[in-house]
């Protein structure tokens, strides 16, 4: 009865780092921990700071944090991969109402899944989610394995998302990094540092992990990371993996969404009607139609395009 989206890095808890001495200025508002040396007392102080923030300012109302159903956690994690929380909060209930479990999603037509997904963007995630449900039903009796390495073989699930699902569905003490977690650790442990790598952050994530309740611990880290983005210059700009997202307006991603929306509502849709509806360069739209067909989103018949079955 509890539960949050991820970016690539997961390691199992098969080793434990030795903790050494350092000092911690608990009451300072800024980054106050050393990445090089970390005592038990400093770990406890860091955990207290994170959990105190969560108690008073955490996002406790999100629906996916009030379930430990693996399928529903899967849906939320896939949605949260590349979509803001506020939008997911609006779309998640409708998706769960339409497809309440893996069996329902498996039975559904892809056109219906994509129609329900409209407004989320990155439609490949909807296709992957349906394929995950099919794998759950055919191989795992409708649920998800508790092993992140096995989960990472599911469509659209990388190592970090696999680990986050295990943390939130099964409360397992796995170690992973996503964008908000990265932001917290760079802010608190790498003051003034540039070009911070995930390899430097991962041992700190492992060493500071709340082994008794990793689920709540990761919620707390993610919520503080979200808050930091609004209150300080984004620490993630100092990560070696930082890439600024390309604008949505005028992108192929936007046109792909418009094409799929038109075909969902007007199937079979002829190429000419799609080009007219999208109102973009016809050659560009044709290229996108070819790509959507090759990726399995669309099928082309004599009477026009349909969503693939």
C-alpha positions as a Markdown table, in Angstrom:
| # | Residue | x | y | z |
|---|---|---|---|---|
| 1 | Unk | 0.0 | 0.0 | 0.0 |
| 2 | Unk | 2.6 | 2.3 | -0.9 |
| 3 | Unk | 5.1 | 4.3 | -4.0 |
| 4 | Unk | 8.3 | 6.7 | -8.0 |
| 5 | Unk | 11.0 | 7.0 | -12.4 |
| 6 | Unk | 14.5 | 6.2 | -13.4 |
| 7 | Unk | 17.7 | 6.8 | -15.4 |
| 8 | Unk | 20.4 | 4.2 | -16.0 |
| 9 | Unk | 22.5 | 2.9 | -13.2 |
| 10 | Unk | 21.8 | 0.0 | -10.9 |
| 11 | Unk | 24.1 | -2.2 | -8.8 |
| 12 | Unk | 23.2 | -5.0 | -6.4 |
| 13 | Unk | 24.1 | -4.7 | -2.7 |
| 14 | Unk | 26.8 | -7.4 | -2.9 |
| 15 | Unk | 29.5 | -5.2 | -1.5 |
| 16 | Unk | 29.7 | -2.9 | 1.5 |
| 17 | Unk | 32.0 | 0.1 | 1.5 |
| 18 | Unk | 34.1 | 0.9 | 4.5 |
| 19 | Unk | 33.1 | 4.1 | 6.2 |
| 20 | Unk | 35.8 | 6.5 | 7.3 |
| 21 | Unk | 35.8 | 9.7 | 9.2 |
| 22 | Unk | 34.5 | 13.1 | 8.2 |
| 23 | Unk | 32.8 | 16.1 | 9.7 |
| 24 | Unk | 29.2 | 17.2 | 8.9 |
| 25 | Unk | 27.8 | 20.7 | 9.4 |
| 26 | Unk | 24.3 | 19.5 | 10.1 |
| 27 | Unk | 22.7 | 22.9 | 10.4 |
| 28 | Unk | 24.1 | 24.5 | 7.2 |
| 29 | Unk | 21.6 | 25.0 | 4.5 |
| 30 | Unk | 24.1 | 24.1 | 1.7 |
| 31 | Unk | 26.1 | 21.1 | 0.6 |
| 32 | Unk | 27.9 | 19.9 | 3.8 |
| 33 | Unk | 29.0 | 16.4 | 3.3 |
| 34 | Unk | 32.3 | 15.1 | 1.9 |
| 35 | Unk | 32.3 | 12.6 | -0.9 |
| 36 | Unk | 35.6 | 11.2 | 0.1 |
| 37 | Unk | 35.1 | 10.3 | 3.8 |
| 38 | Unk | 31.8 | 9.4 | 5.4 |
| 39 | Unk | 31.3 | 8.3 | 9.0 |
| 40 | Unk | 28.3 | 6.5 | 10.5 |
| 41 | Unk | 27.3 | 9.7 | 12.2 |
| 42 | Unk | 27.4 | 11.6 | 8.9 |
| 43 | Unk | 25.3 | 9.0 | 7.2 |
| 44 | Unk | 22.7 | 9.3 | 10.1 |
| 45 | Unk | 22.8 | 13.1 | 9.8 |
| 46 | Unk | 22.3 | 12.9 | 6.0 |
| 47 | Unk | 19.4 | 10.4 | 6.4 |
| 48 | Unk | 17.7 | 12.6 | 9.0 |
| 49 | Unk | 17.9 | 15.7 | 6.8 |
| 50 | Unk | 16.4 | 13.8 | 3.9 |
| 51 | Unk | 13.6 | 12.1 | 5.9 |
| 52 | Unk | 12.8 | 15.3 | 7.8 |
| 53 | Unk | 12.2 | 17.1 | 4.5 |
| 54 | Unk | 10.0 | 14.2 | 3.4 |
| 55 | Unk | 7.9 | 14.3 | 6.5 |
| 56 | Unk | 7.1 | 17.9 | 6.2 |
| 57 | Unk | 7.2 | 18.6 | 2.5 |
| 58 | Unk | 7.1 | 15.3 | 0.7 |
| 59 | Unk | 4.5 | 14.5 | -2.1 |
| 60 | Unk | 2.4 | 12.1 | -0.1 |
| 61 | Unk | -0.7 | 12.3 | -2.2 |
| 62 | Unk | 0.4 | 10.6 | -5.4 |
| 63 | Unk | -1.7 | 7.5 | -6.1 |
| 64 | Unk | 1.1 | 5.2 | -7.1 |
| 65 | Unk | 2.6 | 5.8 | -3.6 |
| 66 | Unk | -0.5 | 4.2 | -2.1 |
| 67 | Unk | -0.1 | 0.8 | -3.7 |
| 68 | Unk | 2.5 | -1.9 | -3.7 |
| 69 | Unk | 0.8 | -3.8 | -6.6 |
| 70 | Unk | 3.7 | -4.6 | -9.0 |
| 71 | Unk | 1.7 | -3.9 | -12.1 |
| 72 | Unk | 0.6 | -0.5 | -11.0 |
| 73 | Unk | 4.1 | 0.4 | -9.9 |
| 74 | Unk | 5.3 | -0.7 | -13.4 |
| 75 | Unk | 2.7 | 1.6 | -15.0 |
| 76 | Unk | 3.7 | 4.6 | -12.8 |
| 77 | Unk | 7.5 | 4.0 | -13.4 |
| 78 | Unk | 7.1 | 3.8 | -17.1 |
| 79 | Unk | 5.0 | 6.9 | -17.2 |
| 80 | Unk | 7.4 | 8.8 | -15.0 |
| 81 | Unk | 10.4 | 8.0 | -17.1 |
| 82 | Unk | 10.1 | 11.0 | -19.4 |
| 83 | Unk | 6.9 | 12.9 | -18.2 |
| 84 | Unk | 6.4 | 15.4 | -15.4 |
| 85 | Unk | 4.7 | 14.2 | -12.2 |
| 86 | Unk | 1.8 | 16.6 | -12.6 |
| 87 | Unk | 0.9 | 15.2 | -16.0 |
| 88 | Unk | 1.3 | 11.6 | -14.8 |
| 89 | Unk | -1.0 | 12.4 | -11.9 |
| 90 | Unk | -3.7 | 13.2 | -14.4 |
| 91 | Unk | -3.2 | 10.3 | -16.8 |
| 92 | Unk | -2.4 | 7.5 | -14.3 |
| 93 | Unk | -5.9 | 7.1 | -12.9 |
| 94 | Unk | -7.5 | 6.9 | -16.4 |
| 95 | Unk | -4.9 | 4.3 | -17.5 |
| 96 | Unk | -5.5 | 2.1 | -14.5 |
| 97 | Unk | -9.3 | 2.4 | -14.9 |
| 98 | Unk | -9.0 | 1.3 | -18.5 |
| 99 | Unk | -6.4 | -1.4 | -17.9 |
| 100 | Unk | -6.5 | -2.4 | -14.1 |
| 101 | Unk | -4.1 | -5.3 | -14.4 |
| 102 | Unk | -1.7 | -7.0 | -16.7 |
| 103 | Unk | -4.3 | -9.3 | -18.1 |
| 104 | Unk | -6.5 | -6.4 | -19.1 |
| 105 | Unk | -3.7 | -4.6 | -20.8 |
| 106 | Unk | -2.7 | -7.8 | -22.6 |
| 107 | Unk | -6.2 | -8.2 | -24.0 |
| 108 | Unk | -6.5 | -4.6 | -25.1 |
| 109 | Unk | -6.0 | -3.4 | -28.7 |
| 110 | Unk | -2.9 | -1.3 | -29.2 |
| 111 | Unk | -5.1 | 1.4 | -30.7 |
| 112 | Unk | -7.0 | 1.6 | -27.4 |
| 113 | Unk | -3.8 | 1.7 | -25.3 |
| 114 | Unk | -2.4 | 4.5 | -27.5 |
| 115 | Unk | -5.7 | 6.4 | -27.3 |
| 116 | Unk | -5.6 | 6.2 | -23.5 |
| 117 | Unk | -1.9 | 7.2 | -23.5 |
| 118 | Unk | -2.5 | 10.4 | -25.5 |
| 119 | Unk | -1.1 | 13.4 | -23.8 |
| 120 | Unk | 1.8 | 11.6 | -22.3 |
| 121 | Unk | 4.2 | 11.7 | -25.2 |
| 122 | Unk | 7.0 | 9.2 | -26.0 |
| 123 | Unk | 4.4 | 6.7 | -27.3 |
| 124 | Unk | 7.0 | 3.9 | -27.5 |
| 125 | Unk | 6.5 | 3.6 | -23.7 |
| 126 | Unk | 2.9 | 2.6 | -24.2 |
| 127 | Unk | 3.9 | -0.1 | -26.7 |
| 128 | Unk | 6.6 | -1.3 | -24.3 |
| 129 | Unk | 4.2 | -1.3 | -21.4 |
| 130 | Unk | 1.7 | -3.5 | -23.3 |
| 131 | Unk | 4.6 | -5.9 | -24.2 |
| 132 | Unk | 5.6 | -6.0 | -20.5 |
| 133 | Unk | 2.0 | -6.9 | -19.5 |
| 134 | Unk | 2.1 | -9.7 | -22.1 |
| 135 | Unk | 5.3 | -11.0 | -20.7 |
| 136 | Unk | 3.9 | -10.8 | -17.2 |
| 137 | Unk | 0.9 | -12.9 | -18.2 |
| 138 | Unk | 2.7 | -15.4 | -20.3 |
| 139 | Unk | 5.8 | -16.0 | -18.1 |
| 140 | Unk | 5.2 | -14.7 | -14.6 |
| 141 | Unk | 1.5 | -15.5 | -13.7 |
| 142 | Unk | 0.5 | -11.8 | -14.1 |
| 143 | Unk | 3.0 | -10.3 | -11.8 |
| 144 | Unk | 6.7 | -9.1 | -11.9 |
| 145 | Unk | 9.8 | -10.9 | -10.8 |
| 146 | Unk | 11.6 | -9.5 | -7.7 |
| 147 | Unk | 15.0 | -9.7 | -9.4 |
| 148 | Unk | 16.1 | -6.5 | -11.1 |
| 149 | Unk | 18.4 | -8.4 | -13.5 |
| 150 | Unk | 15.4 | -10.3 | -14.8 |
| 151 | Unk | 13.2 | -7.2 | -14.8 |
| 152 | Unk | 15.8 | -5.4 | -16.9 |
| 153 | Unk | 15.1 | -7.8 | -19.8 |
| 154 | Unk | 11.5 | -6.6 | -20.1 |
| 155 | Unk | 10.7 | -4.2 | -23.0 |
| 156 | Unk | 11.4 | -0.6 | -22.2 |
| 157 | Unk | 12.9 | -1.4 | -18.7 |
| 158 | Unk | 16.5 | -0.6 | -18.2 |
| 159 | Unk | 18.6 | -1.4 | -15.1 |
| 160 | Unk | 17.6 | 1.8 | -13.1 |
| 161 | Unk | 13.9 | 1.4 | -13.8 |
| 162 | Unk | 14.1 | -2.3 | -12.9 |
| 163 | Unk | 15.7 | -1.4 | -9.6 |
| 164 | Unk | 13.2 | 1.4 | -8.8 |
| 165 | Unk | 10.3 | -1.1 | -9.4 |
| 166 | Unk | 11.9 | -3.5 | -7.0 |
| 167 | Unk | 12.3 | -0.7 | -4.4 |
| 168 | Unk | 8.8 | 0.5 | -4.7 |
| 169 | Unk | 6.8 | -2.7 | -5.3 |
| 170 | Unk | 8.9 | -5.0 | -3.0 |
| 171 | Unk | 10.8 | -2.6 | -0.7 |
| 172 | Unk | 14.1 | -4.2 | -1.7 |
| 173 | Unk | 17.3 | -2.3 | -0.8 |
| 174 | Unk | 18.6 | -2.0 | -4.3 |
| 175 | Unk | 20.9 | 0.9 | -5.4 |
| 176 | Unk | 20.1 | 3.1 | -8.4 |
| 177 | Unk | 20.3 | 6.6 | -9.7 |
| 178 | Unk | 17.7 | 8.7 | -11.5 |
| 179 | Unk | 17.8 | 12.4 | -12.2 |
| 180 | Unk | 16.4 | 13.7 | -8.9 |
| 181 | Unk | 18.6 | 11.3 | -6.8 |
| 182 | Unk | 21.6 | 12.5 | -8.8 |
| 183 | Unk | 20.7 | 16.1 | -8.1 |
| 184 | Unk | 20.6 | 15.5 | -4.3 |
| 185 | Unk | 24.0 | 13.8 | -4.1 |
| 186 | Unk | 25.7 | 16.3 | -6.3 |
| 187 | Unk | 24.3 | 19.2 | -4.2 |
| 188 | Unk | 25.2 | 17.7 | -0.8 |
| 189 | Unk | 28.5 | 15.9 | -1.6 |
| 190 | Unk | 30.1 | 17.7 | -4.6 |
| 191 | Unk | 30.1 | 21.4 | -3.7 |
| 192 | Unk | 32.1 | 23.2 | -6.4 |
| 193 | Unk | 32.9 | 20.1 | -8.4 |
| 194 | Unk | 32.3 | 19.9 | -12.1 |
| 195 | Unk | 32.1 | 16.8 | -14.3 |
| 196 | Unk | 30.7 | 14.6 | -11.6 |
| 197 | Unk | 30.2 | 11.0 | -12.7 |
| 198 | Unk | 27.6 | 8.4 | -11.7 |
| 199 | Unk | 30.5 | 6.1 | -10.7 |
| 200 | Unk | 31.4 | 8.7 | -8.0 |
| 201 | Unk | 27.8 | 9.0 | -6.9 |
| 202 | Unk | 26.8 | 5.3 | -6.7 |
| 203 | Unk | 29.0 | 4.4 | -3.7 |
| 204 | Unk | 27.4 | 7.2 | -1.8 |
| 205 | Unk | 23.9 | 6.1 | -2.7 |
| 206 | Unk | 24.7 | 2.6 | -1.5 |
| 207 | Unk | 26.4 | 3.8 | 1.7 |
| 208 | Unk | 23.6 | 6.1 | 2.7 |
| 209 | Unk | 20.7 | 3.8 | 1.7 |
| 210 | Unk | 18.0 | 3.2 | 4.4 |
| 211 | Unk | 18.2 | -0.6 | 4.5 |
| 212 | Unk | 15.0 | -1.0 | 6.5 |
| 213 | Unk | 12.7 | 1.1 | 4.4 |
| 214 | Unk | 14.3 | 1.8 | 1.0 |
| 215 | Unk | 10.8 | 2.6 | -0.5 |
| 216 | Unk | 10.3 | 5.7 | 1.6 |
| 217 | Unk | 14.0 | 6.6 | 1.4 |
| 218 | Unk | 13.9 | 6.8 | -2.4 |
| 219 | Unk | 10.6 | 8.7 | -2.3 |
| 220 | Unk | 12.3 | 11.2 | 0.0 |
| 221 | Unk | 15.4 | 11.6 | -2.2 |
| 222 | Unk | 13.3 | 12.1 | -5.3 |
| 223 | Unk | 11.0 | 14.7 | -3.6 |
| 224 | Unk | 14.0 | 16.7 | -2.3 |
| 225 | Unk | 15.7 | 16.5 | -5.7 |
| 226 | Unk | 12.6 | 18.0 | -7.3 |
| 227 | Unk | 12.6 | 20.8 | -4.7 |
| 228 | Unk | 16.3 | 21.5 | -5.2 |
| 229 | Unk | 15.7 | 22.1 | -8.9 |
| 230 | Unk | 13.4 | 25.0 | -7.9 |
| 231 | Unk | 15.5 | 26.4 | -5.1 |
| 232 | Unk | 19.1 | 26.3 | -6.3 |
| 233 | Unk | 20.9 | 26.3 | -9.6 |
| 234 | Unk | 20.4 | 22.9 | -11.0 |
| 235 | Unk | 23.2 | 20.6 | -9.6 |
| 236 | Unk | 22.7 | 18.2 | -12.5 |
| 237 | Unk | 24.4 | 20.6 | -14.9 |
| 238 | Unk | 27.6 | 19.5 | -13.1 |
| 239 | Unk | 27.0 | 15.9 | -14.1 |
| 240 | Unk | 29.0 | 14.4 | -16.9 |
| 241 | Unk | 25.7 | 12.9 | -18.2 |
| 242 | Unk | 23.8 | 16.1 | -18.3 |
| 243 | Unk | 22.0 | 16.7 | -21.6 |
| 244 | Unk | 19.6 | 19.6 | -22.1 |
| 245 | Unk | 16.3 | 18.3 | -23.7 |
| 246 | Unk | 15.6 | 19.5 | -27.2 |
| 247 | Unk | 12.6 | 21.7 | -27.6 |
| 248 | Unk | 9.3 | 19.9 | -28.1 |
| 249 | Unk | 7.9 | 22.5 | -30.5 |
| 250 | Unk | 8.7 | 21.6 | -34.1 |
| 251 | Unk | 10.3 | 18.3 | -33.2 |
| 252 | Unk | 9.8 | 15.0 | -34.9 |
| 253 | Unk | 8.5 | 13.8 | -31.6 |
| 254 | Unk | 5.6 | 16.3 | -31.7 |
| 255 | Unk | 4.8 | 15.4 | -35.3 |
| 256 | Unk | 4.8 | 11.7 | -34.5 |
| 257 | Unk | 2.3 | 12.3 | -31.7 |
| 258 | Unk | 0.1 | 14.3 | -34.0 |
| 259 | Unk | 0.2 | 11.6 | -36.7 |
| 260 | Unk | -0.8 | 8.9 | -34.2 |
| 261 | Unk | -3.5 | 11.0 | -32.7 |
| 262 | Unk | -5.0 | 11.6 | -36.2 |
| 263 | Unk | -4.8 | 7.9 | -37.2 |
| 264 | Unk | -6.4 | 6.8 | -33.8 |
| 265 | Unk | -9.4 | 9.0 | -34.4 |
| 266 | Unk | -9.7 | 8.6 | -38.2 |
| 267 | Unk | -8.6 | 5.1 | -39.1 |
| 268 | Unk | -8.2 | 4.2 | -41.9 |
| 269 | Unk | -6.4 | 7.4 | -42.6 |
| 270 | Unk | -5.0 | 8.2 | -46.0 |
| 271 | Unk | -1.6 | 9.8 | -46.3 |
| 272 | Unk | -3.0 | 13.0 | -47.8 |
| 273 | Unk | -5.4 | 13.5 | -44.9 |
| 274 | Unk | -2.6 | 12.9 | -42.4 |
| 275 | Unk | -0.4 | 15.5 | -44.1 |
| 276 | Unk | -3.2 | 18.0 | -44.1 |
| 277 | Unk | -4.1 | 17.4 | -40.5 |
| 278 | Unk | -0.5 | 17.7 | -39.3 |
| 279 | Unk | 0.2 | 20.7 | -41.5 |
| 280 | Unk | 3.9 | 20.1 | -41.7 |
| 281 | Unk | 6.3 | 19.6 | -44.6 |
| 282 | Unk | 4.8 | 16.6 | -46.6 |
| 283 | Unk | 8.2 | 15.0 | -47.1 |
| 284 | Unk | 8.9 | 15.1 | -43.4 |
| 285 | Unk | 5.5 | 13.6 | -42.6 |
| 286 | Unk | 6.0 | 10.8 | -45.1 |
| 287 | Unk | 9.4 | 10.0 | -43.5 |
| 288 | Unk | 7.7 | 9.9 | -40.1 |
| 289 | Unk | 5.0 | 7.6 | -41.4 |
| 290 | Unk | 7.6 | 5.2 | -42.8 |
| 291 | Unk | 9.3 | 5.2 | -39.4 |
| 292 | Unk | 6.1 | 4.6 | -37.5 |
| 293 | Unk | 5.3 | 1.8 | -39.8 |
| 294 | Unk | 8.7 | 0.1 | -39.4 |
| 295 | Unk | 8.6 | 0.5 | -35.6 |
| 296 | Unk | 5.2 | -1.4 | -35.5 |
| 297 | Unk | 3.0 | 1.5 | -34.6 |
| 298 | Unk | 1.1 | 1.7 | -37.9 |
| 299 | Unk | 0.1 | -0.7 | -40.7 |
| 300 | Unk | -0.6 | 0.5 | -44.2 |
| 301 | Unk | -3.5 | -0.9 | -46.2 |
| 302 | Unk | -5.1 | -0.1 | -49.5 |
| 303 | Unk | -7.5 | 2.2 | -47.7 |
| 304 | Unk | -4.9 | 4.0 | -45.5 |
| 305 | Unk | -3.1 | 3.7 | -42.2 |
| 306 | Unk | -4.3 | 2.0 | -39.1 |
| 307 | Unk | -2.8 | 1.4 | -35.7 |
| 308 | Unk | -1.0 | -2.0 | -35.8 |
| 309 | Unk | -2.6 | -4.9 | -34.0 |
